[in-house]
Coordinates of C-alpha atoms and ligand atoms in Angstrom, one line a residue:
Chain A
M15 CA 32.6 19.5 -84.0
A16 CA 30.0 17.1 -82.6
D17 CA 26.3 18.0 -82.7
D18 CA 26.1 19.0 -79.0
A19 CA 22.3 18.5 -79.0
R20 CA 23.1 14.8 -79.0
Y21 CA 25.1 14.8 -75.8
P22 CA 23.4 12.5 -73.3
R23 CA 21.6 14.7 -70.8
P24 CA 20.7 14.2 -67.2
L25 CA 17.0 13.4 -66.4
V26 CA 15.4 16.3 -64.5
D27 CA 13.6 15.1 -61.4
A28 CA 12.4 16.7 -58.1
D29 CA 15.8 16.1 -56.4
N30 CA 18.0 17.7 -59.0
R31 CA 15.7 20.3 -60.7
A32 CA 17.1 23.3 -58.8
M33 CA 20.7 22.4 -59.7
L34 CA 20.0 21.7 -63.4
E35 CA 17.8 24.9 -63.8
A36 CA 20.6 27.0 -62.3
W37 CA 23.0 25.5 -64.7
R38 CA 20.8 26.4 -67.6
E39 CA 21.5 30.0 -66.5
G40 CA 25.2 29.2 -66.3
R41 CA 25.4 29.1 -62.5
L42 CA 26.8 26.3 -60.3
V43 CA 24.7 25.6 -57.2
L44 CA 25.3 22.9 -54.7
Q45 CA 23.0 21.1 -52.3
R46 CA 23.8 21.9 -48.7
C47 CA 22.2 20.4 -45.6
A48 CA 20.8 22.9 -43.0
E49 CA 21.2 20.4 -40.3
C50 CA 24.9 19.3 -40.5
G51 CA 26.1 22.0 -42.9
R52 CA 27.7 19.6 -45.3
V53 CA 27.5 19.6 -49.2
A54 CA 26.5 16.6 -51.3
S55 CA 28.5 15.7 -54.5
Y56 CA 25.2 15.5 -56.4
P57 CA 21.6 16.2 -55.4
R58 CA 19.8 13.8 -53.1
P59 CA 16.4 13.4 -51.6
L60 CA 18.0 13.4 -48.1
C61 CA 21.4 14.5 -46.8
P62 CA 23.8 11.6 -47.4
H63 CA 25.8 12.6 -44.3
C64 CA 23.1 13.0 -41.6
W65 CA 19.8 12.0 -43.3
S66 CA 18.2 15.3 -42.7
E67 CA 15.5 16.5 -45.2
R68 CA 16.4 20.1 -44.5
L69 CA 18.2 20.6 -47.8
G70 CA 18.7 23.7 -49.8
F71 CA 20.7 24.9 -52.8
E72 CA 23.2 27.7 -52.6
A73 CA 25.4 29.4 -55.1
A74 CA 28.9 28.0 -55.3
S75 CA 32.1 29.9 -56.0
G76 CA 32.4 28.1 -59.4
R77 CA 36.0 27.4 -58.6
G78 CA 37.9 24.2 -57.7
R79 CA 41.1 22.3 -57.9
I80 CA 41.9 19.2 -59.9
V81 CA 42.6 16.2 -57.6
A82 CA 43.3 13.8 -60.4
W83 CA 42.3 13.2 -64.0
S84 CA 42.2 10.9 -66.9
L85 CA 42.4 11.6 -70.6
V86 CA 39.5 9.8 -72.3
H87 CA 40.4 8.8 -75.8
R88 CA 37.3 6.6 -76.2
P89 CA 34.3 8.4 -74.7
N90 CA 31.3 6.2 -73.8
H91 CA 28.9 8.1 -76.0
E92 CA 29.4 8.7 -79.7
S93 CA 28.4 12.4 -79.5
F94 CA 31.8 13.0 -77.9
F95 CA 34.0 11.2 -80.4
A96 CA 34.8 14.2 -82.5
E97 CA 36.1 16.1 -79.4
A98 CA 38.2 13.2 -78.0
P99 CA 40.4 13.1 -76.0
I100 CA 38.3 14.5 -73.2
V101 CA 39.7 15.5 -69.8
L102 CA 37.7 13.9 -67.0
A103 CA 38.6 15.0 -63.5
E104 CA 37.9 14.6 -59.9
I105 CA 37.6 18.2 -58.7
A106 CA 37.7 19.4 -55.1
L107 CA 35.3 22.3 -54.5
P108 CA 36.1 24.8 -51.7
E109 CA 32.5 24.3 -50.6
G110 CA 33.5 20.9 -49.2
T111 CA 32.8 18.2 -51.7
N112 CA 34.5 16.5 -54.6
V113 CA 32.8 16.1 -58.0
I114 CA 33.5 14.3 -61.3
A115 CA 33.4 16.7 -64.2
R116 CA 34.8 17.5 -67.6
V117 CA 37.6 20.0 -67.9
V118 CA 37.7 21.8 -71.3
A119 CA 41.5 22.3 -71.8
E120 CA 44.5 21.4 -73.9
P121 CA 45.6 18.0 -72.3
E122 CA 49.2 19.2 -72.2
S123 CA 48.2 21.9 -69.8
V124 CA 46.3 19.7 -67.3
R125 CA 48.0 18.8 -64.0
S126 CA 46.7 17.5 -60.8
G127 CA 46.5 20.4 -58.3
R128 CA 45.7 23.0 -60.9
P129 CA 42.9 25.4 -60.2
V130 CA 39.8 25.3 -62.4
E131 CA 36.7 27.5 -62.9
I132 CA 33.2 27.0 -64.4
V133 CA 32.8 27.5 -68.1
S134 CA 29.5 29.4 -68.5
E135 CA 28.3 27.6 -71.6
P136 CA 25.1 25.8 -70.4
E137 CA 23.7 25.8 -73.9
R138 CA 26.5 23.5 -74.9
Y139 CA 27.4 21.5 -71.9
P140 CA 24.6 19.4 -70.1
L141 CA 26.3 19.7 -66.7
P142 CA 28.6 22.2 -65.0
T143 CA 31.9 22.0 -66.8
F144 CA 35.2 23.5 -65.9
R145 CA 38.3 25.0 -67.6
L146 CA 41.8 25.8 -66.2
A147 CA 42.0 29.0 -64.1
G148 CA 45.0 31.1 -63.3
E149 CA 47.1 30.1 -60.3
G150 CA 46.0 31.8 -57.1
E151 CA 42.4 32.0 -58.3
G152 CA 41.5 28.5 -57.1
Chain B
M14 CA 31.1 -17.6 -39.2
M15 CA 30.8 -19.9 -42.1
P16 CA 29.6 -23.5 -41.7
R17 CA 32.5 -25.9 -41.9
D18 CA 30.6 -29.0 -43.1
I19 CA 29.2 -27.3 -46.2
G20 CA 31.2 -26.1 -49.1
I21 CA 31.9 -26.2 -52.9
L22 CA 31.1 -29.6 -54.5
G23 CA 31.7 -28.9 -58.1
Y24 CA 32.4 -26.3 -60.7
G25 CA 31.9 -25.6 -64.4
E26 CA 32.6 -23.0 -67.0
T27 CA 32.2 -22.4 -70.7
R28 CA 34.7 -21.1 -73.1
H29 CA 34.9 -17.3 -73.4
V30 CA 34.0 -16.1 -76.9
K31 CA 34.0 -12.7 -78.5
R32 CA 30.9 -13.4 -80.7
T33 CA 28.1 -15.9 -80.4
E34 CA 24.7 -16.9 -81.7
R35 CA 24.0 -18.8 -78.4
T36 CA 21.5 -17.6 -75.8
Q37 CA 22.3 -16.6 -72.2
F38 CA 20.3 -19.7 -71.2
S39 CA 22.6 -21.9 -73.3
F40 CA 25.7 -20.6 -71.6
F41 CA 24.1 -21.1 -68.1
A42 CA 23.0 -24.6 -69.2
E43 CA 26.5 -25.6 -70.2
A44 CA 28.2 -24.3 -67.1
G45 CA 25.5 -25.7 -64.8
R46 CA 25.7 -29.2 -66.4
K47 CA 29.4 -29.2 -66.1
A48 CA 29.3 -28.1 -62.4
L49 CA 26.7 -30.8 -61.6
E50 CA 28.9 -33.5 -63.3
S51 CA 31.9 -32.2 -61.4
A52 CA 30.0 -32.5 -58.1
G53 CA 28.8 -36.0 -59.0
L54 CA 25.2 -35.0 -58.3
D55 CA 21.9 -35.4 -60.2
K56 CA 19.7 -32.6 -61.4
S57 CA 17.1 -33.7 -58.9
D58 CA 19.5 -32.9 -56.0
I59 CA 19.3 -29.1 -56.8
D60 CA 16.9 -27.3 -54.6
G61 CA 18.4 -23.8 -54.6
I62 CA 19.6 -21.4 -57.2
A63 CA 21.7 -18.2 -57.1
V64 CA 22.1 -16.3 -60.3
S65 CA 24.3 -13.3 -61.2
S66 CA 23.8 -11.6 -64.6
F67 CA 23.6 -8.1 -66.0
F68 CA 21.5 -9.0 -69.0
L69 CA 19.1 -11.6 -67.7
A70 CA 16.2 -9.2 -67.6
P71 CA 13.3 -9.6 -68.3
D72 CA 14.2 -13.1 -66.9
N73 CA 15.4 -13.8 -63.4
A74 CA 16.4 -16.6 -61.0
V75 CA 12.9 -18.0 -61.0
T76 CA 12.2 -17.9 -64.7
L77 CA 15.6 -19.5 -65.1
C78 CA 14.3 -22.4 -63.0
E79 CA 11.4 -22.7 -65.5
Q80 CA 13.8 -22.8 -68.4
F81 CA 15.8 -25.6 -66.7
G82 CA 12.9 -27.5 -65.2
L83 CA 14.1 -26.9 -61.6
S84 CA 11.8 -26.7 -58.6
V85 CA 13.7 -25.0 -55.7
S86 CA 13.0 -23.9 -52.1
W87 CA 15.5 -21.0 -52.3
A88 CA 16.2 -18.5 -55.1
W89 CA 18.7 -15.6 -55.0
Q90 CA 19.6 -12.9 -57.5
F91 CA 22.6 -10.7 -57.4
T92 CA 23.3 -7.1 -56.7
A93 CA 26.7 -5.4 -56.3
G94 CA 28.1 -6.1 -59.8
S95 CA 30.9 -8.6 -59.8
A96 CA 31.3 -8.5 -56.0
G97 CA 27.8 -10.1 -56.2
P98 CA 28.7 -13.7 -57.3
V99 CA 31.1 -14.1 -54.4
A100 CA 28.5 -12.7 -52.0
G101 CA 26.1 -15.1 -53.5
V102 CA 28.3 -18.1 -52.5
I103 CA 28.4 -16.7 -49.0
D104 CA 24.6 -16.3 -48.9
A105 CA 24.0 -19.8 -50.4
L106 CA 26.2 -21.5 -47.8
H107 CA 24.2 -19.8 -45.1
A108 CA 21.0 -20.8 -46.8
I109 CA 22.0 -24.4 -46.8
D110 CA 23.2 -24.1 -43.2
T111 CA 19.8 -22.8 -42.1
G112 CA 17.9 -25.5 -44.0
R113 CA 16.5 -23.3 -46.8
A114 CA 18.1 -25.6 -49.4
N115 CA 20.3 -28.6 -49.6
V116 CA 22.2 -28.2 -52.8
V117 CA 22.5 -24.7 -54.5
L118 CA 23.5 -24.1 -58.1
C119 CA 25.3 -20.7 -58.4
L120 CA 25.4 -19.4 -61.9
A121 CA 27.0 -16.2 -63.2
G122 CA 27.6 -14.9 -66.7
D123 CA 26.5 -12.8 -69.6
V124 CA 26.4 -12.7 -73.4
Y125 CA 28.6 -9.7 -73.1
S126 CA 30.4 -7.7 -75.9
V127 CA 32.1 -4.4 -76.4
A128 CA 29.0 -2.8 -77.8
R129 CA 26.8 -4.1 -74.9
H130 CA 29.4 -2.9 -72.4
Y131 CA 29.1 0.7 -73.6
R132 CA 25.3 0.5 -73.6
L133 CA 25.3 -1.0 -70.1
M134 CA 27.6 1.7 -68.7
E135 CA 25.6 4.5 -70.2
N136 CA 22.7 3.6 -67.9
F137 CA 24.3 1.5 -65.2
N138 CA 22.7 3.5 -62.4
H139 CA 21.2 6.9 -61.8
S140 CA 24.3 8.7 -60.7
L141 CA 26.3 7.6 -63.7
Y142 CA 23.4 8.3 -66.1
N143 CA 22.8 11.8 -64.7
Y144 CA 26.2 13.0 -63.6
A145 CA 28.9 11.1 -65.5
A146 CA 27.6 10.1 -69.0
P147 CA 26.8 13.8 -69.9
H148 CA 30.5 14.6 -69.4
G149 CA 31.7 12.0 -72.0
F150 CA 33.1 9.9 -69.1
G151 CA 34.4 7.0 -71.1
G152 CA 32.7 4.4 -68.8
P153 CA 34.8 2.8 -66.1
N154 CA 38.0 3.4 -68.1
G155 CA 37.7 7.1 -67.5
L156 CA 36.9 6.7 -63.8
F157 CA 39.6 4.2 -63.1
G158 CA 42.0 6.3 -65.1
I159 CA 41.4 9.0 -62.4
I160 CA 42.0 6.5 -59.6
Q161 CA 45.1 5.1 -61.2
R162 CA 46.7 8.6 -61.8
K163 CA 45.8 9.6 -58.2
Y164 CA 47.4 6.4 -56.9
M165 CA 50.5 6.8 -59.0
E166 CA 50.9 10.5 -58.0
T167 CA 50.2 9.8 -54.3
Y168 CA 52.5 6.7 -53.9
G169 CA 54.9 6.8 -56.8
L170 CA 53.6 3.6 -58.5
E171 CA 54.9 3.1 -62.0
R172 CA 53.1 1.5 -64.9
A173 CA 55.8 -1.1 -65.3
Q174 CA 54.8 -2.4 -61.8
L175 CA 51.2 -2.7 -62.8
G176 CA 52.4 -4.4 -66.0
R177 CA 53.8 -7.3 -64.0
I178 CA 50.2 -8.2 -63.2
A179 CA 49.0 -8.2 -66.9
V180 CA 52.1 -10.0 -68.1
A181 CA 52.1 -12.8 -65.4
Q182 CA 48.4 -13.4 -65.9
R183 CA 48.8 -13.8 -69.6
Q184 CA 51.4 -16.5 -68.9
C185 CA 48.6 -18.3 -66.9
A186 CA 46.0 -17.7 -69.7
M187 CA 48.2 -19.6 -72.2
H188 CA 47.3 -22.7 -70.1
N189 CA 43.6 -21.9 -70.0
E190 CA 41.8 -23.1 -73.1
N191 CA 38.7 -21.0 -72.1
A192 CA 40.6 -17.7 -72.2
V193 CA 40.2 -15.3 -75.1
F194 CA 43.8 -14.1 -75.1
R195 CA 46.4 -16.9 -75.3
V196 CA 49.3 -15.3 -77.1
P197 CA 52.3 -14.1 -75.0
L198 CA 52.3 -10.5 -73.8
T199 CA 55.5 -8.7 -73.1
L200 CA 56.0 -5.8 -70.7
E201 CA 57.0 -3.6 -73.6
E202 CA 53.7 -4.4 -75.4
Y203 CA 51.8 -3.6 -72.2
L204 CA 53.7 -0.2 -71.7
D205 CA 53.3 0.9 -75.4
A206 CA 49.7 -0.2 -75.9
R207 CA 47.1 2.1 -77.3
I208 CA 45.8 4.7 -74.9
I209 CA 42.2 4.2 -73.8
A210 CA 41.9 6.7 -70.9
D211 CA 45.3 7.8 -70.0
P212 CA 47.0 6.5 -67.9
I213 CA 44.9 3.4 -68.7
R214 CA 45.9 1.6 -71.9
L215 CA 44.6 -1.3 -73.8
Y216 CA 46.1 -4.1 -71.7
D217 CA 44.8 -2.5 -68.5
C218 CA 41.3 -3.2 -69.8
V219 CA 39.3 -6.4 -69.9
L220 CA 37.7 -7.6 -73.1
P221 CA 33.9 -8.0 -72.7
C222 CA 33.0 -11.5 -74.0
A223 CA 30.3 -14.2 -73.7
G224 CA 30.5 -17.0 -71.2
A225 CA 29.2 -18.4 -67.9
D226 CA 30.6 -19.9 -64.7
A227 CA 28.9 -22.2 -62.2
V228 CA 29.6 -23.8 -58.8
V229 CA 27.5 -26.3 -56.9
L230 CA 27.3 -26.0 -53.1
G231 CA 26.2 -28.5 -50.5
A232 CA 27.2 -30.8 -47.6
L233 CA 30.8 -31.7 -48.1
D234 CA 30.3 -35.4 -47.2
R235 CA 28.4 -35.8 -50.5
I236 CA 31.8 -36.1 -52.3
D237 CA 35.2 -37.7 -51.8
A238 CA 37.5 -35.8 -49.4
P239 CA 40.1 -34.6 -52.0
K240 CA 37.4 -32.9 -54.1
R241 CA 35.9 -30.9 -51.2
V242 CA 36.5 -27.2 -51.0
R243 CA 35.6 -25.4 -47.7
V244 CA 34.9 -21.7 -47.4
L245 CA 36.5 -20.7 -44.2
S246 CA 35.2 -17.2 -44.0
G247 CA 33.7 -14.6 -46.2
H248 CA 32.5 -11.0 -46.1
E249 CA 31.2 -8.1 -48.2
R250 CA 31.1 -4.3 -48.0
H251 CA 29.1 -1.8 -50.0
N252 CA 29.5 1.9 -50.5
H253 CA 32.6 2.2 -48.3
L254 CA 33.7 5.8 -47.9
P255 CA 30.3 7.4 -48.9
E256 CA 30.7 10.7 -50.8
E257 CA 34.2 10.0 -51.8
P258 CA 34.2 9.6 -55.6
C259 CA 37.7 8.3 -56.2
P260 CA 39.1 6.6 -53.1
L261 CA 42.4 4.7 -53.1
S262 CA 40.9 1.8 -51.2
G263 CA 38.1 -0.6 -52.3
G264 CA 36.3 -1.7 -49.0
W265 CA 38.1 -5.0 -48.4
E266 CA 40.0 -3.3 -45.5
T267 CA 36.8 -3.0 -43.6
F268 CA 36.4 -6.7 -43.1
R269 CA 39.9 -8.2 -43.7
D270 CA 40.9 -8.6 -40.0
R271 CA 37.6 -10.3 -39.2
M272 CA 37.9 -12.5 -42.4
W273 CA 41.5 -13.6 -41.5
N274 CA 40.6 -14.2 -37.9
E275 CA 37.6 -16.3 -38.7
A276 CA 39.7 -18.3 -41.2
S277 CA 42.5 -18.7 -38.6
F278 CA 44.9 -17.8 -41.4
G279 CA 46.5 -14.7 -42.7
P280 CA 47.7 -13.4 -46.1
R281 CA 51.1 -15.1 -45.8
D282 CA 49.3 -18.5 -45.5
M283 CA 47.6 -18.1 -48.9
H284 CA 48.9 -20.3 -51.7
F285 CA 47.1 -18.2 -54.4
V286 CA 45.1 -15.0 -54.8
Q287 CA 42.2 -14.9 -57.2
A288 CA 41.8 -11.1 -57.2
Y289 CA 39.1 -9.1 -59.1
D290 CA 41.1 -7.7 -62.0
D291 CA 38.8 -5.2 -63.8
Y292 CA 42.0 -3.1 -63.9
P293 CA 45.6 -3.9 -62.6
I294 CA 45.3 -0.8 -60.4
M295 CA 42.4 -2.4 -58.5
V296 CA 44.4 -5.6 -58.1
A297 CA 47.2 -3.5 -56.5
I298 CA 44.7 -1.7 -54.2
Q299 CA 43.0 -5.0 -53.4
L300 CA 46.3 -6.6 -52.3
E301 CA 46.8 -3.7 -49.9
D302 CA 43.3 -3.7 -48.6
L303 CA 43.4 -7.5 -48.0
G304 CA 46.5 -7.1 -46.0
F305 CA 49.2 -8.5 -48.3
C306 CA 51.2 -5.2 -48.0
E307 CA 50.8 -1.8 -46.5
K308 CA 48.8 1.0 -48.2
G309 CA 51.0 2.6 -50.8
E310 CA 53.4 -0.4 -50.9
A311 CA 51.8 -2.3 -53.8
G312 CA 54.4 -1.2 -56.4
P313 CA 57.4 -2.7 -54.5
F314 CA 55.3 -5.6 -53.4
L315 CA 54.5 -6.5 -57.1
D316 CA 58.2 -6.1 -58.0
A317 CA 59.2 -8.5 -55.2
H318 CA 56.9 -11.4 -56.2
D319 CA 56.6 -13.9 -59.1
L320 CA 52.9 -13.7 -59.8
T321 CA 52.6 -16.7 -62.2
W322 CA 51.3 -20.1 -61.1
R323 CA 54.9 -21.2 -60.5
G324 CA 55.7 -18.2 -58.4
D325 CA 55.6 -17.3 -54.7
L326 CA 52.4 -15.4 -55.1
P327 CA 50.2 -17.0 -57.8
L328 CA 47.7 -14.4 -58.9
D329 CA 44.6 -15.0 -61.1
T330 CA 45.9 -18.3 -62.2
N331 CA 43.3 -18.6 -65.0
G332 CA 44.6 -15.5 -66.6
G333 CA 42.1 -13.3 -64.9
Q334 CA 39.6 -11.2 -66.8
L335 CA 42.5 -9.3 -68.3
S336 CA 43.4 -12.3 -70.4
A337 CA 40.5 -14.7 -70.1
G338 CA 37.9 -12.0 -70.8
Q339 CA 35.0 -10.6 -68.8
A340 CA 31.8 -12.5 -69.4
G341 CA 29.8 -9.7 -67.6
A342 CA 28.9 -10.8 -64.1
G343 CA 30.7 -14.1 -64.8
G344 CA 33.9 -12.3 -63.9
G345 CA 32.9 -12.4 -60.3
L346 CA 32.4 -16.2 -60.2
M347 CA 35.2 -17.2 -62.6
S348 CA 37.6 -16.6 -59.7
V349 CA 35.7 -19.0 -57.4
V350 CA 35.7 -21.6 -60.1
E351 CA 39.5 -21.2 -60.6
A352 CA 40.1 -21.5 -56.8
T353 CA 38.1 -24.7 -56.7
R354 CA 39.9 -26.1 -59.7
Q355 CA 43.2 -25.3 -58.1
L356 CA 42.4 -26.8 -54.7
R357 CA 41.1 -30.0 -56.4
R358 CA 44.4 -30.1 -58.3
E359 CA 42.6 -30.1 -61.6
A360 CA 44.2 -27.0 -63.1
G361 CA 46.4 -28.8 -65.6
G362 CA 49.3 -26.8 -67.0
R363 CA 48.8 -23.9 -64.6
Q364 CA 48.4 -26.0 -61.4
V365 CA 49.8 -24.3 -58.3
A366 CA 51.8 -27.2 -56.8
G367 CA 50.5 -28.4 -53.5
C368 CA 48.1 -25.6 -52.9
E369 CA 46.0 -26.0 -49.8
R370 CA 44.2 -22.6 -49.5
G371 CA 43.7 -19.2 -51.1
V372 CA 41.7 -16.1 -51.1
V373 CA 39.1 -15.0 -53.7
A374 CA 37.9 -11.5 -54.1
G375 CA 35.1 -9.8 -55.9
Y376 CA 34.5 -6.1 -56.8
G377 CA 32.1 -4.1 -58.7
M378 CA 29.0 -1.9 -59.2
V379 CA 30.7 1.2 -60.5
G380 CA 28.9 4.2 -59.2
Y381 CA 29.8 7.9 -59.1
G382 CA 33.5 7.5 -59.5
H383 CA 34.4 4.0 -58.4
G384 CA 33.3 0.4 -57.7
L385 CA 30.9 0.5 -54.7
S386 CA 31.1 -3.2 -53.7
A387 CA 33.9 -5.5 -52.4
S388 CA 33.7 -9.1 -51.3
A389 CA 36.1 -11.9 -50.5
V390 CA 36.2 -15.5 -49.3
V391 CA 39.0 -17.6 -47.9
V392 CA 38.9 -21.2 -49.3
E393 CA 40.7 -24.4 -48.3
R394 CA 41.1 -27.8 -49.7
G395 CA 38.8 -30.2 -48.0
G396 CA 39.4 -33.5 -46.3
Ligands
LIG22 ZN1 23.2 16.7 -43.2

């Protein structure tokens, strides 16, 4: 087991503070634009779709579906080496955006199209992280 | 439109090496001197500079001039990763056309290595630093592994089809004394190689190395007609498909019709393709986006063509980065150098017989999920 305190961590700034603070409580929130109603893949200082500044954060379902994935045998940062291989996935969220995130799972069980859900372990994972969910729950 | 009386006058490149004591300046100096000699020009002719490098900081295009004793009226520095050096050639030609400079030296390269690659990718930009590195993302290997699997599952591409790219390019590299890998590579070795970020394996990845590339641009009547290389058209695109992390296209499709129209040629008229090969999957996507085949048809297209310098679709005839190595940002100019060498019929054992024109593409600046930048130029033998 790697020393999780050494995982690289996102820098907190005025744009992403609400998202990262929510995650510290184990909740996934997404940035949604009040003007066009669309969601950003990661927090921005303006809506990347319509450039509105009327942005807010809202609770997400915490569920999604794997679009595609890779199995990373050589993570970039040494703090992940002991846990490799790591499942990295593009995940479609029902709120209307796709994100890149880690899926904590046995690699043999991972398939594109499988539903996933948030792992509420913010003390361990620096960013919202997923695990496989039962069919029909995505 | 590109000016037709201005073009590429000379080229130079250093050997690619895995380890070195030499400085970045030293590699640039060697490539620049060779390019100037190839152009038959004098140091005093240079009055413009364009430089592409990931590790040049704290230096820059201007302090490089100080190092090299150059006084210039135009200085350009890259963005867009390895789409940048190709874009720099386009910009430099326009700069000459509008009188900002007469002769521009374009340099690209890095003293790159595996260790520097991992450090660079950890903090390549804000979105990767904040939202990919904390997931243990594996750098570009992890991201392009997602894209490759998505492409394979969407269109039924097989690894053996991508392997044709790596194997053919290795055959070319065996005739390139500057390449880092010059031993034969079989399809079986490609298929069975060590897994890096499944479905990406070892021979899908480039080896970071040290080296530099250079071209000299100016009025074509400065050199003999057979040595002239004209840039018929060129375009770039950045952040195509905003908010789509892992698209199955790279951005070339946004300008390809305009690029071919301005060149008055199409894909079937090309005698070679110098594609940007950070991964074979991106070469496949690039061939589609540039119009060589329909979207989703890259697999059968690769099967149907001989991709070596002797074949009907010569691809990355210097071995590409997959076999020659990736000298950081030099990877984006190496393809321009190779196209120039081919069109001047100076490619030795890997010469594409009778080639008159080809296309050169750049790609890079990996952001949240994929490379954000695409560029390409159509080049033709002068006269
Ligand atoms: Zn909006």
